[in-house]
GROMACS .gro file of C-alpha atoms in nm:
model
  304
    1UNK     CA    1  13.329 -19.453 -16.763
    2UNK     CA    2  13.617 -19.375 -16.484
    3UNK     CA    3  13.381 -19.356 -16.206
    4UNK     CA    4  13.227 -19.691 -16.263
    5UNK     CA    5  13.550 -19.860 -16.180
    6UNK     CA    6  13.578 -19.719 -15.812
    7UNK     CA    7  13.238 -19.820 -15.737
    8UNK     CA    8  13.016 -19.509 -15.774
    9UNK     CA    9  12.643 -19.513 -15.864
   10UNK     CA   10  12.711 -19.187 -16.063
   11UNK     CA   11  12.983 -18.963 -16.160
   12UNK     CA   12  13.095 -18.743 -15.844
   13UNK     CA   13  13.269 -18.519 -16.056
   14UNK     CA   14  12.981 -18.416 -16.226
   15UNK     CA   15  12.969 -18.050 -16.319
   16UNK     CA   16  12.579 -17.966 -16.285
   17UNK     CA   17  12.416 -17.710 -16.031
   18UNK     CA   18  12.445 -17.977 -15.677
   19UNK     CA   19  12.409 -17.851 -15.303
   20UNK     CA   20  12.809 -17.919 -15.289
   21UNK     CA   21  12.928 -17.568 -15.190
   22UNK     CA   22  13.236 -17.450 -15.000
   23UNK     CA   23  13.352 -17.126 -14.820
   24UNK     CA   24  13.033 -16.990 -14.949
   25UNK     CA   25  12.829 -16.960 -14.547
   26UNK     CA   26  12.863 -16.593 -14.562
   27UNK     CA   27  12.741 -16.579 -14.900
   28UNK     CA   28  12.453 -16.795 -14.743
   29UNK     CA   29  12.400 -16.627 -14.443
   30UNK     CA   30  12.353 -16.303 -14.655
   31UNK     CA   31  12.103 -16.437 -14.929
   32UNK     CA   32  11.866 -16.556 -14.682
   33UNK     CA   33  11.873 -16.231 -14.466
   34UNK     CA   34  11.781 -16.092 -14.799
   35UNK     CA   35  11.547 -16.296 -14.878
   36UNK     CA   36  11.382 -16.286 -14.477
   37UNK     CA   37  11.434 -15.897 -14.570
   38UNK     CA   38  11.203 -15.889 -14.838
   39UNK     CA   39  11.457 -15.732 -15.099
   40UNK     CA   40  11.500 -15.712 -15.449
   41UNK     CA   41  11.899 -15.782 -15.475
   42UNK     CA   42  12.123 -15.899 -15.694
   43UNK     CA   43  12.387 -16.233 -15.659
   44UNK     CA   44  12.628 -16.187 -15.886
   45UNK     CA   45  12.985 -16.355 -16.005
   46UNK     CA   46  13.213 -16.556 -16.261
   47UNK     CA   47  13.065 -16.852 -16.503
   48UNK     CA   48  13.128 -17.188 -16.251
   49UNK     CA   49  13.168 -17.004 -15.916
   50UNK     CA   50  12.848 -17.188 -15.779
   51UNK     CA   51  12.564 -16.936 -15.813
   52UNK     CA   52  12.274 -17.144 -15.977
   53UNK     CA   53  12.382 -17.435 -15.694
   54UNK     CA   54  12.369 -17.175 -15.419
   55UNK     CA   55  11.980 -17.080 -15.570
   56UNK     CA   56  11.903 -17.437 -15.551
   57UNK     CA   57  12.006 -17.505 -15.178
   58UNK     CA   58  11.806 -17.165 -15.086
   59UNK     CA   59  11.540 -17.297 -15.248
   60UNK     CA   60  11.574 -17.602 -15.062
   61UNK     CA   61  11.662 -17.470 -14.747
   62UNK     CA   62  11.337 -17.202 -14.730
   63UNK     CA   63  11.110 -17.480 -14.882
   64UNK     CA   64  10.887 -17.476 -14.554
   65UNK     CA   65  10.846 -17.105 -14.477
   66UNK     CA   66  10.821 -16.979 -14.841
   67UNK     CA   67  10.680 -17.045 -15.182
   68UNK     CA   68  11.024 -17.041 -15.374
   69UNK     CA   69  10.971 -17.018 -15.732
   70UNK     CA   70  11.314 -17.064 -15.967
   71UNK     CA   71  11.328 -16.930 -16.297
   72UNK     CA   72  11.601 -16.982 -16.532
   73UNK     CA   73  11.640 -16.692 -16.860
   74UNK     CA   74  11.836 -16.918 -17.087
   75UNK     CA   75  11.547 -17.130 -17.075
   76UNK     CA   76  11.219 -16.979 -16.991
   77UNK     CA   77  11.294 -16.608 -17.053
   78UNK     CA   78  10.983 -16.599 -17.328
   79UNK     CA   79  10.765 -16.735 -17.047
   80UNK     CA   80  10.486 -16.496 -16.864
   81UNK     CA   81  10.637 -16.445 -16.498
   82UNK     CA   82  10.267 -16.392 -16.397
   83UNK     CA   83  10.169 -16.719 -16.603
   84UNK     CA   84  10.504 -16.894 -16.390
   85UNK     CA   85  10.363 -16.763 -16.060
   86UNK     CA   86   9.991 -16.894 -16.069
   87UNK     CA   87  10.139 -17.196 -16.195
   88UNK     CA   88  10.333 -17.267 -15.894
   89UNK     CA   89  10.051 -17.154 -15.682
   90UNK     CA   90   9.782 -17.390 -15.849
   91UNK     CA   91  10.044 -17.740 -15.798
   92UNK     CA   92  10.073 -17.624 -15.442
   93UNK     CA   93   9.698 -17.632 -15.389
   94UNK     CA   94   9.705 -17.910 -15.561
   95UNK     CA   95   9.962 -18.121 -15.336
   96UNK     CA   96   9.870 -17.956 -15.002
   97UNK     CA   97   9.520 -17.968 -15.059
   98UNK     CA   98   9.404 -17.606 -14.934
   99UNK     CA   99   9.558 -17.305 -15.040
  100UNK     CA  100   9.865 -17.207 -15.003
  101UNK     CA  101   9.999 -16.889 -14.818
  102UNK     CA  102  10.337 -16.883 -14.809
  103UNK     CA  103  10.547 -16.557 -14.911
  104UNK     CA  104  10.635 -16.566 -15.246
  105UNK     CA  105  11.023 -16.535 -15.326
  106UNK     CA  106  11.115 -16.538 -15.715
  107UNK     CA  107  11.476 -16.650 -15.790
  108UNK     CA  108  11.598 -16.518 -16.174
  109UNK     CA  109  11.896 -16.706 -16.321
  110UNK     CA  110  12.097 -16.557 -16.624
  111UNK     CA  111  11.875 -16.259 -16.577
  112UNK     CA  112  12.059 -16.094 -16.861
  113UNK     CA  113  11.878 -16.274 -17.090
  114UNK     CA  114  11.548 -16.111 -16.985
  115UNK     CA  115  11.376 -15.872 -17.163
  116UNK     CA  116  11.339 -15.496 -17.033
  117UNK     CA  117  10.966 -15.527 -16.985
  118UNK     CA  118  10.996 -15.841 -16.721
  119UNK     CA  119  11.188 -15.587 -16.452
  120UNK     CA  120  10.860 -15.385 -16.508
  121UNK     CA  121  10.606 -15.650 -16.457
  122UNK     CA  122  10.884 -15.787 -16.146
  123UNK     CA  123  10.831 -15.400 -15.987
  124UNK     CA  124  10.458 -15.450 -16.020
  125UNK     CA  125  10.433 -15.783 -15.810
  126UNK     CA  126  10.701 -15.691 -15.579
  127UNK     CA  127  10.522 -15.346 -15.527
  128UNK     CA  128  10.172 -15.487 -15.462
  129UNK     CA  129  10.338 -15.698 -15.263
  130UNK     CA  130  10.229 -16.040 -15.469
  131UNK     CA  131  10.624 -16.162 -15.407
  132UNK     CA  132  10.840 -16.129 -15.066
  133UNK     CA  133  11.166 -16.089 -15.230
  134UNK     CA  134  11.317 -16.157 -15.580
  135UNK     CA  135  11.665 -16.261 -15.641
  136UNK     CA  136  11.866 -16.174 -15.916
  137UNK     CA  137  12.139 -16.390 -16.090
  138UNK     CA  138  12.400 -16.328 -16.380
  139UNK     CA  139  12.755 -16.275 -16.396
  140UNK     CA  140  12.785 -15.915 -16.391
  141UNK     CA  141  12.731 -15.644 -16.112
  142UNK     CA  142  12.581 -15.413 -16.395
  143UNK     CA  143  12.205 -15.488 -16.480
  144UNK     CA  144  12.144 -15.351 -16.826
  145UNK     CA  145  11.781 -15.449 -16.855
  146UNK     CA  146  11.563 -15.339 -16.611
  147UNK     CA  147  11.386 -15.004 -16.566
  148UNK     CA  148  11.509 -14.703 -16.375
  149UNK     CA  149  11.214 -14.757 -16.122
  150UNK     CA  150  11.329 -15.118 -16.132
  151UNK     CA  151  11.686 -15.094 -16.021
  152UNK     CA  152  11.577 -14.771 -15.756
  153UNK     CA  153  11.434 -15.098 -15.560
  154UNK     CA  154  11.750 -15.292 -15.623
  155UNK     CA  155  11.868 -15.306 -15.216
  156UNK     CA  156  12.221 -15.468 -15.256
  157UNK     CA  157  12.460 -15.660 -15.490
  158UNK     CA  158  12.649 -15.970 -15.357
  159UNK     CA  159  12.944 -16.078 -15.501
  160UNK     CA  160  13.025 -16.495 -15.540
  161UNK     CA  161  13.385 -16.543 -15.616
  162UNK     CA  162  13.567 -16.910 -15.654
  163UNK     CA  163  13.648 -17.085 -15.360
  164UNK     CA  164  13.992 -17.071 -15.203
  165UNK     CA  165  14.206 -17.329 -15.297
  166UNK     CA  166  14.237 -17.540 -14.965
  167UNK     CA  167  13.891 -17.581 -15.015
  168UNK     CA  168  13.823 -17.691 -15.309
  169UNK     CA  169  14.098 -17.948 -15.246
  170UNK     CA  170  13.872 -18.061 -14.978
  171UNK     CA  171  13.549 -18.071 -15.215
  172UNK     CA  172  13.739 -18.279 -15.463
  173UNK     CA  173  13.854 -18.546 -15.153
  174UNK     CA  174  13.497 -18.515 -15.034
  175UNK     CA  175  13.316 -18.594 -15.368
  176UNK     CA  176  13.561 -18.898 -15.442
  177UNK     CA  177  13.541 -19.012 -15.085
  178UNK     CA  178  13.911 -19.176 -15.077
  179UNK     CA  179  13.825 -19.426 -15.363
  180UNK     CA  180  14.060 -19.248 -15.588
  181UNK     CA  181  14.434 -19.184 -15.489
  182UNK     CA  182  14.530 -18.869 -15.671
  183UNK     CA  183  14.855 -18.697 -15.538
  184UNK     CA  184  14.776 -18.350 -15.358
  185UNK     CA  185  15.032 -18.145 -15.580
  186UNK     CA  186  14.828 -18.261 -15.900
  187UNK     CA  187  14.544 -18.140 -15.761
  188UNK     CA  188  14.674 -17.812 -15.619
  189UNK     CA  189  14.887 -17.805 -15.999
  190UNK     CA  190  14.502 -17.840 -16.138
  191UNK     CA  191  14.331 -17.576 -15.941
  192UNK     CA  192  14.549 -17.333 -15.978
  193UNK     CA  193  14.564 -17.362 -16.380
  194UNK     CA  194  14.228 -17.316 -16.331
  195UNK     CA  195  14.226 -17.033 -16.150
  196UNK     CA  196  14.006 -17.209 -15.880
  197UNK     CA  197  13.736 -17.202 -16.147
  198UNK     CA  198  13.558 -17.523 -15.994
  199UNK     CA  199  13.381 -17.615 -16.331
  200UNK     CA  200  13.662 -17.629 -16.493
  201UNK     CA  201  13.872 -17.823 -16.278
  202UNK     CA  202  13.627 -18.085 -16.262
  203UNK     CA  203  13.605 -18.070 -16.607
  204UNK     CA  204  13.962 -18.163 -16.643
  205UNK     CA  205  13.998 -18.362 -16.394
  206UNK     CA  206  13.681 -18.569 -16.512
  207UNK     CA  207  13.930 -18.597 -16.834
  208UNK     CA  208  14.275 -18.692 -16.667
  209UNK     CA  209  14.047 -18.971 -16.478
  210UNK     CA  210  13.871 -19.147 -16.812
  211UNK     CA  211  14.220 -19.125 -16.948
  212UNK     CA  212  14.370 -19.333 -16.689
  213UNK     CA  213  14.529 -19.313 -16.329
  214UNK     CA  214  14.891 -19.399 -16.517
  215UNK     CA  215  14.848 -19.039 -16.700
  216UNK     CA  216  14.771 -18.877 -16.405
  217UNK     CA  217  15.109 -19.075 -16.223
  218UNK     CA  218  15.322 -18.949 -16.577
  219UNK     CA  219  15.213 -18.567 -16.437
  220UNK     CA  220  15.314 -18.619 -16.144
  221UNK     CA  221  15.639 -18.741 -16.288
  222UNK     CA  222  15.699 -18.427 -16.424
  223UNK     CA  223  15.574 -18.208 -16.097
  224UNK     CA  224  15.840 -18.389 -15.921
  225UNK     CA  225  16.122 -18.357 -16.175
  226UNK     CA  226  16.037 -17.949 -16.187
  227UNK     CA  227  16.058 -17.940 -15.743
  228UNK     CA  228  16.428 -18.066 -15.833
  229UNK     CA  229  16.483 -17.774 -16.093
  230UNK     CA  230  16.359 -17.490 -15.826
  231UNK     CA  231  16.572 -17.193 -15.901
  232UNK     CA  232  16.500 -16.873 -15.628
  233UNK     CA  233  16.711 -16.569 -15.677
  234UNK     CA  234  16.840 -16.393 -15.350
  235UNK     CA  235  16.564 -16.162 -15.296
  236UNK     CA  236  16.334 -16.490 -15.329
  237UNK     CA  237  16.539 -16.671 -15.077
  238UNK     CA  238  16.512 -16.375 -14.801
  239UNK     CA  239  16.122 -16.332 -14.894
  240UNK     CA  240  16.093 -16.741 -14.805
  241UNK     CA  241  16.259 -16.702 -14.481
  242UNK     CA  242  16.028 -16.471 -14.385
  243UNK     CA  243  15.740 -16.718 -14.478
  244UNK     CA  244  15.951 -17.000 -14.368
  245UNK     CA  245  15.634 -17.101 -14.078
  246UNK     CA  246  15.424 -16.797 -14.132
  247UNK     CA  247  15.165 -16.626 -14.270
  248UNK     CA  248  15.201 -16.284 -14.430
  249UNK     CA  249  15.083 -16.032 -14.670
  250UNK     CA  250  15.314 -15.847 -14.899
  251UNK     CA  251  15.276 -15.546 -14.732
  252UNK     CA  252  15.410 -15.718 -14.381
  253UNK     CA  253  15.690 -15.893 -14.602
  254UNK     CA  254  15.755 -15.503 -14.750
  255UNK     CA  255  15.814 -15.341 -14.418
  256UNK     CA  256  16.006 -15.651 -14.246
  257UNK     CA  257  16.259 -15.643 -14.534
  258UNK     CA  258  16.254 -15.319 -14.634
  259UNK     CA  259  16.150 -15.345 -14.972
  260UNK     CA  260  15.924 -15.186 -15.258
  261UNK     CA  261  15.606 -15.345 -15.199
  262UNK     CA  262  15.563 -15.395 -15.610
  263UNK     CA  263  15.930 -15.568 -15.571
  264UNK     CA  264  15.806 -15.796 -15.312
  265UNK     CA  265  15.438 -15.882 -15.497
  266UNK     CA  266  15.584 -15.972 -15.846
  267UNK     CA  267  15.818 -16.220 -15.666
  268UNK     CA  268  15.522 -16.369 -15.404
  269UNK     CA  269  15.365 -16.381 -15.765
  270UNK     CA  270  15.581 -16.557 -15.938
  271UNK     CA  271  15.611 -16.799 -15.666
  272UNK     CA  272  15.297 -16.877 -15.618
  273UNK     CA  273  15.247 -16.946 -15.969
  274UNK     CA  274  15.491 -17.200 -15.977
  275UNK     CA  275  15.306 -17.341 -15.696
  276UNK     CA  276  15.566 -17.248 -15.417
  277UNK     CA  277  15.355 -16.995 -15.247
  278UNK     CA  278  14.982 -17.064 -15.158
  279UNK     CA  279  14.762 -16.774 -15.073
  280UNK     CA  280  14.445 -16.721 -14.951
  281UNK     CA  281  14.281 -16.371 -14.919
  282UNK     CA  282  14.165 -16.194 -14.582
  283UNK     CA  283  14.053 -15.830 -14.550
  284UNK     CA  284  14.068 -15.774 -14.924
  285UNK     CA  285  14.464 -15.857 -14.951
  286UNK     CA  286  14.655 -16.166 -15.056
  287UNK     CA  287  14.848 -16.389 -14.752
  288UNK     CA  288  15.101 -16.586 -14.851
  289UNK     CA  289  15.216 -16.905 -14.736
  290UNK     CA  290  15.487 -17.162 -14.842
  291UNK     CA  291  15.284 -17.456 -15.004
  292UNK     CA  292  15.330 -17.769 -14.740
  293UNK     CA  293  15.406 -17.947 -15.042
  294UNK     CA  294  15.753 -17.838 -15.071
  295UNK     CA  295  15.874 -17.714 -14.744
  296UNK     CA  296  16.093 -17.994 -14.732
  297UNK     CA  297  16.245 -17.877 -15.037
  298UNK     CA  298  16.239 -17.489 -14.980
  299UNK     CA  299  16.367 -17.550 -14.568
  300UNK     CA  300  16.660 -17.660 -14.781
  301UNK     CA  301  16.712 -17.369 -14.964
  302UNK     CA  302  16.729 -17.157 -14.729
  303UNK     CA  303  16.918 -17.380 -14.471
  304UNK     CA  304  16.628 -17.427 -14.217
   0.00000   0.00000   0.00000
């Protein structure tokens, strides 16, 4: 086992739900106003973008002020949800000694996998106001098994998408804590083949580590022998020295050179899949950078 070898008690790179989470606050901020709320609501993105680890530091986080009871549908969808509730209730009298008053907030992971009758028994308690708020977890935006009356309570959908890449590079340097010395352009190489799904990168990179650091050194081999093969075509060139420094979108990049803004996307794109360009979005677009990685090499190209 890799990990054993740089001194670690356990593997760091280990793929189950953890209280790890980056560039998720707002996501944060807006579960527990939610949650303070009272609402029904949904949380809602990709397989590995963090959603069952989010539930777990909410739970965690509102341990004092609420009675936060997790329920996952892959596991216990053939359970009562009433049955789950007094359960919960009884080990709290039990621990605390008296009774225990707390608001009740129910948390429903892979709630696909619930039958249609639970959203009816869920509008009961939440109507008699027997549970504060009940969060909803799956994948998809679309609910497909709940009642009408059900979803008419349903007070907002929030959406969890991967982290950006910058910060997942820091989770990885954060979870290794400097023990293991992996260059950065593997690791931006990784996420991005990954399409900053954070499961799978750690997956991988979990892989590339048992194998050996000298595998991980032969990839970088071949990173570096592509920078020397860079080929940019003249309309690549004048989108670079508009990046050369800066941050843009292709829409700024469009009006500065006066060019289609499809023209001026499918090269950023191509770019930035040969790990050239970074980007990060703001406001719903895509802003483009030159990855620090090979400004050397691009400042070059472009006679900076």
């Amino acid at each position: 086992m890799w990990w054993k070898k740089y001194g670690f008690f356990k593997n760091p790179l280990d793929i189950r739900p953890n209280e790890d989470l980056v560039g998720v606050d707002d996501i944060i901020k807006k579960v527990k106003d939610s949650i303070i709320n009272g609402e029904i609501f949904l949380l809602y993105g990709p397989i590995g973008s963090g959603k069952t680890s989010l539930a777990f530091k909410i739970k965690k986080d509102l341990s004092d002020d609420y009675n936060v009871i997790y329920i996952n549908g892959e596991y216990e969808k053939d359970k009562d949800i009433n049955y789950i509730i007094e359960k919960n209730k009884y080990i709290k009298f039990l621990f605390f000694k008296f009774e225990n008053k707390l608001p009740i907030v129910l948390i429903l992971d892979e709630f696909y996998n619930f039958p249609e009758d639970v959203s009816k028994k869920l509008k009961y308690l939440y109507d008699n106001r027997i549970v504060h708020s009940i969060m909803l977890i799956q994948p998809s935006p679309q609910i497909m098994n709940a009642s009408l009356s059900f979803l008419n309570r349903l007070y907002r959908k929030i959406e969890m998408k991967f982290p950006p890449e910058d910060e997942i590079l820091k989770l990885i340097n954060k979870k290794l804590k400097g023990r293991v010395n992996i260059d950065e352009k593997i690791l931006r190489n990784l996420i991005r083949k990954n399409n900053n799904n954070v499961r799978q990168i750690f997956i991988e990179l979990n892989n590339l580590l048992e194998e050996g650091i000298n595998n991980i050194n032969k990839e970088l081999e071949e990173i570096k022998n592509f920078e020397g093969d860079i080929k940019l075509s003249n309309t690549q060139i004048k989108i670079l020295e508009v990046l050369y420094k800066n941050k843009m979108s292709s829409r700024e990049i469009s009006r500065i050179l006066d060019l289609p803004r499809n023209t001026v996307s499918k090269y950023l794109n191509k770019m930035y899949k040969k790990g050239i360009l970074i980007r990060e979005v703001n406001n719903n677009e895509y802003i483009y950078s030159i990855n620090p990685q090979y400004i050397n090499i691009i400042s070059k190209k472009i006679g900076k």
